[in-house]
CSV table of C-alpha atoms in Angstrom, one decimal:
chain,number,residue,atom,x,y,z
A,1,UNK,CA,-14.3,-12.8,56.8
A,2,UNK,CA,-16.1,-16.2,55.5
A,3,UNK,CA,-19.1,-14.6,54.7
A,4,UNK,CA,-17.6,-12.0,52.1
A,5,UNK,CA,-15.6,-14.8,50.7
A,6,UNK,CA,-18.9,-16.4,49.8
A,7,UNK,CA,-20.1,-13.0,48.8
A,8,UNK,CA,-17.7,-13.1,46.1
A,9,UNK,CA,-18.6,-16.7,45.4
A,10,UNK,CA,-21.4,-15.6,45.0
A,11,UNK,CA,-20.6,-12.9,42.1
A,12,UNK,CA,-18.9,-15.3,40.2
A,13,UNK,CA,-21.7,-17.7,40.5
A,14,UNK,CA,-23.8,-15.3,38.9
A,15,UNK,CA,-21.0,-14.9,36.0
A,16,UNK,CA,-21.4,-18.6,35.5
A,17,UNK,CA,-24.9,-18.1,35.0
A,18,UNK,CA,-24.3,-15.8,32.4
A,19,UNK,CA,-22.1,-17.9,30.2
A,20,UNK,CA,-24.8,-20.8,30.7
A,21,UNK,CA,-27.7,-19.3,29.7
A,22,UNK,CA,-26.2,-17.3,26.8
A,23,UNK,CA,-27.6,-14.6,28.5
A,24,UNK,CA,-27.7,-11.0,26.4
A,25,UNK,CA,-25.7,-8.0,28.3
A,26,UNK,CA,-25.9,-6.6,31.1
A,27,UNK,CA,-26.8,-9.0,32.8
A,28,UNK,CA,-29.3,-7.5,35.5
A,29,UNK,CA,-28.6,-8.3,39.3
A,30,UNK,CA,-30.6,-6.9,42.5
A,31,UNK,CA,-28.8,-7.0,45.6
A,32,UNK,CA,-31.0,-6.6,48.4
A,33,UNK,CA,-29.4,-5.8,52.0
A,34,UNK,CA,-30.2,-3.7,54.9
A,35,UNK,CA,-28.2,0.0,54.4
A,36,UNK,CA,-27.1,-0.2,58.1
A,37,UNK,CA,-26.6,-2.4,61.1
A,38,UNK,CA,-28.8,-3.3,63.9
A,39,UNK,CA,-30.2,-5.9,66.1
A,40,UNK,CA,-32.3,-7.0,63.9
A,41,UNK,CA,-29.5,-8.7,61.7
A,42,UNK,CA,-27.6,-11.5,63.2
A,43,UNK,CA,-24.7,-11.7,60.0
A,44,UNK,CA,-24.0,-8.0,60.2
A,45,UNK,CA,-24.9,-7.9,56.3
A,46,UNK,CA,-25.5,-4.4,55.0
A,47,UNK,CA,-24.8,-2.8,51.4
A,48,UNK,CA,-22.4,-1.0,52.6
A,49,UNK,CA,-20.4,-3.5,53.5
A,50,UNK,CA,-20.9,-6.0,50.1
A,51,UNK,CA,-20.6,-3.2,48.1
A,52,UNK,CA,-17.0,-3.4,47.8
A,53,UNK,CA,-16.8,-6.7,47.8
A,54,UNK,CA,-19.1,-7.2,44.5
A,55,UNK,CA,-17.0,-4.4,43.0
A,56,UNK,CA,-13.6,-6.6,43.4
A,57,UNK,CA,-15.7,-9.5,42.4
A,58,UNK,CA,-16.9,-8.0,39.2
A,59,UNK,CA,-13.6,-6.6,38.0
A,60,UNK,CA,-11.6,-9.9,38.6
A,61,UNK,CA,-14.1,-11.8,37.1
A,62,UNK,CA,-13.4,-9.0,33.8
A,63,UNK,CA,-10.0,-8.8,34.2
A,64,UNK,CA,-9.6,-12.9,33.7
A,65,UNK,CA,-11.5,-12.9,30.5
A,66,UNK,CA,-14.1,-14.4,31.8
A,67,UNK,CA,-16.7,-11.6,31.1
A,68,UNK,CA,-16.4,-8.7,28.9
A,69,UNK,CA,-16.5,-5.1,31.2
A,70,UNK,CA,-19.8,-3.8,31.5
A,71,UNK,CA,-21.8,-7.4,31.5
A,72,UNK,CA,-23.4,-6.7,34.3
A,73,UNK,CA,-25.4,-4.1,36.0
A,74,UNK,CA,-26.1,-3.9,39.4
A,75,UNK,CA,-28.8,-2.8,41.6
A,76,UNK,CA,-28.8,-2.2,45.7
A,77,UNK,CA,-32.2,-2.3,47.0
A,78,UNK,CA,-32.2,-1.3,51.1
A,79,UNK,CA,-34.9,-3.8,52.4
A,80,UNK,CA,-34.9,-1.5,56.1
A,81,UNK,CA,-34.3,-4.8,58.0
A,82,UNK,CA,-33.2,-2.0,60.4
A,83,UNK,CA,-36.4,0.0,60.8
A,84,UNK,CA,-38.5,-3.2,61.5
A,85,UNK,CA,-38.2,-6.6,60.9
A,86,UNK,CA,-41.6,-7.6,59.8
A,87,UNK,CA,-41.8,-4.8,57.0
A,88,UNK,CA,-38.8,-6.0,55.8
A,89,UNK,CA,-40.3,-8.9,54.1
A,90,UNK,CA,-42.5,-6.3,52.1
A,91,UNK,CA,-40.0,-3.5,51.5
A,92,UNK,CA,-37.5,-6.5,49.7
A,93,UNK,CA,-40.8,-8.0,47.6
A,94,UNK,CA,-41.6,-4.4,46.6
A,95,UNK,CA,-37.9,-3.7,45.3
A,96,UNK,CA,-38.0,-7.0,43.4
A,97,UNK,CA,-40.9,-6.1,41.5
A,98,UNK,CA,-40.3,-2.8,40.7
A,99,UNK,CA,-36.8,-4.5,39.4
A,100,UNK,CA,-38.7,-7.1,37.4
A,101,UNK,CA,-41.4,-4.4,35.6
A,102,UNK,CA,-38.0,-2.1,34.6
A,103,UNK,CA,-37.2,-5.5,32.8
A,104,UNK,CA,-33.6,-5.4,34.8
A,105,UNK,CA,-34.2,-8.3,37.3
A,106,UNK,CA,-32.3,-11.8,36.2
A,107,UNK,CA,-30.8,-12.5,38.9
A,108,UNK,CA,-31.0,-11.9,42.6
A,109,UNK,CA,-28.4,-10.9,45.6
A,110,UNK,CA,-28.2,-11.0,49.2
A,111,UNK,CA,-30.8,-10.6,52.1
A,112,UNK,CA,-30.3,-10.5,55.8
A,113,UNK,CA,-33.4,-11.9,57.1
A,114,UNK,CA,-35.8,-14.7,56.0
A,115,UNK,CA,-38.9,-13.8,55.6
A,116,UNK,CA,-38.0,-11.2,53.0
A,117,UNK,CA,-35.9,-13.6,51.1
A,118,UNK,CA,-39.0,-16.8,51.8
A,119,UNK,CA,-41.5,-14.2,50.3
A,120,UNK,CA,-39.6,-13.1,47.3
A,121,UNK,CA,-38.5,-16.6,46.9
A,122,UNK,CA,-41.9,-17.6,46.0
A,123,UNK,CA,-42.6,-15.0,44.2
A,124,UNK,CA,-39.8,-14.8,41.8
A,125,UNK,CA,-40.6,-18.3,41.2
A,126,UNK,CA,-43.4,-17.8,38.8
A,127,UNK,CA,-41.3,-14.7,37.3
A,128,UNK,CA,-40.1,-15.1,33.5
A,129,UNK,CA,-40.0,-18.8,34.1
A,130,UNK,CA,-37.9,-18.0,37.8
A,131,UNK,CA,-35.3,-16.2,38.6
A,132,UNK,CA,-32.4,-17.4,40.1
A,133,UNK,CA,-31.6,-16.2,43.8
A,134,UNK,CA,-28.2,-16.8,45.4
A,135,UNK,CA,-28.2,-15.8,49.4
A,136,UNK,CA,-25.2,-16.3,52.1
A,137,UNK,CA,-28.6,-16.1,54.3
A,138,UNK,CA,-31.8,-18.8,54.2
A,139,UNK,CA,-30.5,-21.4,56.7
A,140,UNK,CA,-33.7,-22.7,58.3
A,141,UNK,CA,-35.2,-26.2,56.8
A,142,UNK,CA,-38.5,-24.7,56.2
A,143,UNK,CA,-36.4,-23.1,52.8
A,144,UNK,CA,-34.7,-27.3,52.1
A,145,UNK,CA,-38.5,-27.9,50.3
A,146,UNK,CA,-37.5,-27.4,46.1
A,147,UNK,CA,-41.4,-27.3,45.0
A,148,UNK,CA,-41.7,-24.1,47.3
A,149,UNK,CA,-38.2,-22.7,46.4
A,150,UNK,CA,-36.9,-24.1,43.9
A,151,UNK,CA,-34.8,-21.1,42.3
A,152,UNK,CA,-33.2,-20.9,45.7
A,153,UNK,CA,-29.2,-21.3,45.9
A,154,UNK,CA,-28.2,-21.5,49.9
A,155,UNK,CA,-24.0,-20.9,49.7
A,156,UNK,CA,-23.5,-22.0,53.3
A,157,UNK,CA,-26.0,-24.6,53.3
A,158,UNK,CA,-28.7,-25.0,56.4
A,159,UNK,CA,-29.3,-25.6,59.6
A,160,UNK,CA,-29.9,-29.0,58.8
A,161,UNK,CA,-26.1,-30.0,58.8
A,162,UNK,CA,-25.6,-28.2,63.0
A,163,UNK,CA,-28.9,-30.6,63.6
A,164,UNK,CA,-26.9,-33.7,62.3
A,165,UNK,CA,-23.8,-32.6,63.8
A,166,UNK,CA,-25.7,-32.3,67.4
A,167,UNK,CA,-27.2,-36.0,66.7
A,168,UNK,CA,-24.0,-37.2,66.4
A,169,UNK,CA,-22.4,-35.2,68.9
A,170,UNK,CA,-25.0,-35.7,71.9
A,171,UNK,CA,-28.6,-37.6,71.1
A,172,UNK,CA,-29.5,-41.3,72.9
A,173,UNK,CA,-29.8,-43.6,69.5
A,174,UNK,CA,-32.1,-46.4,70.0
A,175,UNK,CA,-30.1,-48.1,66.6
A,176,UNK,CA,-28.3,-50.7,68.1
A,177,UNK,CA,-26.3,-50.3,64.3
A,178,UNK,CA,-26.3,-46.5,64.8
A,179,UNK,CA,-24.4,-47.1,68.5
A,180,UNK,CA,-21.9,-49.0,66.8
A,181,UNK,CA,-20.2,-46.8,64.6
A,182,UNK,CA,-21.1,-43.9,66.2
A,183,UNK,CA,-18.4,-43.6,69.5
A,184,UNK,CA,-18.6,-40.5,70.5
A,185,UNK,CA,-22.1,-40.0,70.7
A,186,UNK,CA,-23.3,-38.2,74.6
A,187,UNK,CA,-25.8,-41.1,74.4
A,188,UNK,CA,-28.3,-38.4,76.2
A,189,UNK,CA,-32.2,-38.8,76.1
A,190,UNK,CA,-33.7,-35.7,78.2
A,191,UNK,CA,-32.5,-32.6,76.1
A,192,UNK,CA,-34.0,-29.0,77.1
A,193,UNK,CA,-34.4,-26.0,74.3
A,194,UNK,CA,-33.3,-23.1,76.3
A,195,UNK,CA,-33.1,-20.1,73.8
A,196,UNK,CA,-33.5,-16.7,73.1
A,197,UNK,CA,-36.6,-16.0,71.0
A,198,UNK,CA,-39.0,-13.1,71.9
A,199,UNK,CA,-42.0,-14.6,70.0
A,200,UNK,CA,-42.2,-17.4,72.4
A,201,UNK,CA,-40.3,-15.7,75.5
A,202,UNK,CA,-41.9,-16.5,78.9
A,203,UNK,CA,-40.6,-13.3,79.8
A,204,UNK,CA,-42.3,-10.8,77.0
A,205,UNK,CA,-44.3,-8.4,77.9
A,206,UNK,CA,-47.6,-8.7,78.3
A,207,UNK,CA,-49.1,-5.6,76.4
A,208,UNK,CA,-50.1,-6.2,72.8
A,209,UNK,CA,-48.3,-3.4,71.4
A,210,UNK,CA,-47.7,-4.1,67.7
A,211,UNK,CA,-44.2,-4.5,68.3
A,212,UNK,CA,-44.6,-7.7,70.9
A,213,UNK,CA,-47.8,-8.8,68.6
A,214,UNK,CA,-45.6,-8.2,65.6
A,215,UNK,CA,-42.4,-10.3,67.3
A,216,UNK,CA,-40.5,-12.8,64.1
A,217,UNK,CA,-38.5,-16.3,65.1
A,218,UNK,CA,-35.4,-15.6,65.8
A,219,UNK,CA,-32.4,-17.7,64.5
A,220,UNK,CA,-32.0,-19.6,67.6
A,221,UNK,CA,-35.5,-21.0,67.4
A,222,UNK,CA,-35.2,-21.7,63.7
A,223,UNK,CA,-31.5,-23.9,64.6
A,224,UNK,CA,-33.8,-25.4,67.4
A,225,UNK,CA,-35.9,-26.7,64.7
A,226,UNK,CA,-34.0,-28.3,62.9
A,227,UNK,CA,-32.8,-29.6,65.3
A,228,UNK,CA,-35.9,-31.2,66.8
A,229,UNK,CA,-36.9,-32.1,63.1
A,230,UNK,CA,-34.0,-34.0,62.5
A,231,UNK,CA,-34.1,-35.9,66.2
A,232,UNK,CA,-37.6,-37.0,65.4
A,233,UNK,CA,-36.2,-38.5,61.7
A,234,UNK,CA,-33.2,-40.4,63.0
A,235,UNK,CA,-35.0,-42.1,66.3
A,236,UNK,CA,-37.8,-43.6,67.2
A,237,UNK,CA,-37.2,-43.0,70.5
A,238,UNK,CA,-37.4,-38.5,70.2
A,239,UNK,CA,-40.0,-39.0,67.9
A,240,UNK,CA,-42.5,-40.6,70.5
A,241,UNK,CA,-41.1,-38.5,73.7
A,242,UNK,CA,-41.3,-35.2,71.7
A,243,UNK,CA,-44.8,-36.1,70.1
A,244,UNK,CA,-46.7,-33.7,72.0
A,245,UNK,CA,-44.6,-31.6,73.2
A,246,UNK,CA,-40.5,-30.5,73.1
A,247,UNK,CA,-38.8,-29.5,75.9
A,248,UNK,CA,-38.3,-25.9,75.8
A,249,UNK,CA,-37.5,-22.7,77.4
A,250,UNK,CA,-37.4,-20.0,75.5
A,251,UNK,CA,-36.6,-16.0,76.9
A,252,UNK,CA,-36.2,-12.8,75.3
A,253,UNK,CA,-32.8,-12.0,76.1
A,254,UNK,CA,-33.1,-8.1,75.3
A,255,UNK,CA,-35.2,-7.7,78.0
A,256,UNK,CA,-33.5,-6.7,82.0
A,257,UNK,CA,-33.7,-9.6,83.8
A,258,UNK,CA,-32.6,-9.9,87.5
A,259,UNK,CA,-30.0,-12.4,88.5
A,260,UNK,CA,-32.3,-14.2,90.6
A,261,UNK,CA,-34.9,-14.9,88.0
A,262,UNK,CA,-32.3,-16.4,85.4
A,263,UNK,CA,-30.6,-18.5,88.2
A,264,UNK,CA,-35.0,-19.7,88.9
A,265,UNK,CA,-34.8,-20.6,84.8
A,266,UNK,CA,-31.6,-22.7,84.6
A,267,UNK,CA,-32.6,-24.3,88.0
A,268,UNK,CA,-36.6,-25.4,86.5
A,269,UNK,CA,-34.0,-26.1,83.0
A,270,UNK,CA,-31.7,-28.6,85.1
A,271,UNK,CA,-34.5,-30.0,87.3
A,272,UNK,CA,-36.4,-30.2,83.9
A,273,UNK,CA,-33.7,-32.4,82.0
A,274,UNK,CA,-32.8,-34.6,84.8
A,275,UNK,CA,-29.5,-32.3,85.5
A,276,UNK,CA,-27.7,-31.8,88.7
A,277,UNK,CA,-28.3,-27.8,90.3
A,278,UNK,CA,-25.5,-26.3,91.6
A,279,UNK,CA,-26.8,-24.4,94.8
A,280,UNK,CA,-23.5,-22.6,95.3
A,281,UNK,CA,-23.7,-20.5,91.9
């Protein structure tokens, strides 16, 4: 429900942009999302689900008198994220460039994949003085740069907020002032990242077919990357300890893995993080 409320907010923000810019009607907006759900999409964002929500928002803006009827011209573009995680970046960019060439590109909504979002944001920053992009995705810290992504607005923040919460909750604080003001931290120093990621998985397939070599980084990777970056920024200890290597154990959760193998993984992770392995598991 939260993401659909955010989509409603996106359309309202678009209406405000129109008012501020004094643009001529209709205001041309392209919505870039996959047509259907797939295992590639962690958020379940699709055109089929977004269209009714956007229609309600557009109608509400008209009925409230904030905009006249016909104020927005919406184009829906299928990113085909369900077909291929890598090629979705290409399909998204093609759809946006096509809209620009046909003079129907004033703003962009959507995206279920971060790679397509990043590429389109970089490209459209040089079109018509910059095209605003509003998204409910785009949480990786790599998208924080205003120099590279000057017209990107992320309605749900970034993984950096998650990293800050984790730092306050579990991290060892080598600054005495921080410890005095934070009595909730568990003061952990030995931290191991155990996460799903096809690109770096220890159990990835050994063959180098296109599906494996083209694997993209997972949301787990992006969230833990943000945590690593935040910890090393805030703590001299973590910066020193993780200077050469961050303790991590990536695996592919989609591959069939035996119970014994998983137990062995957990045993290794526990030992490396100074944990107490329960042999009765």
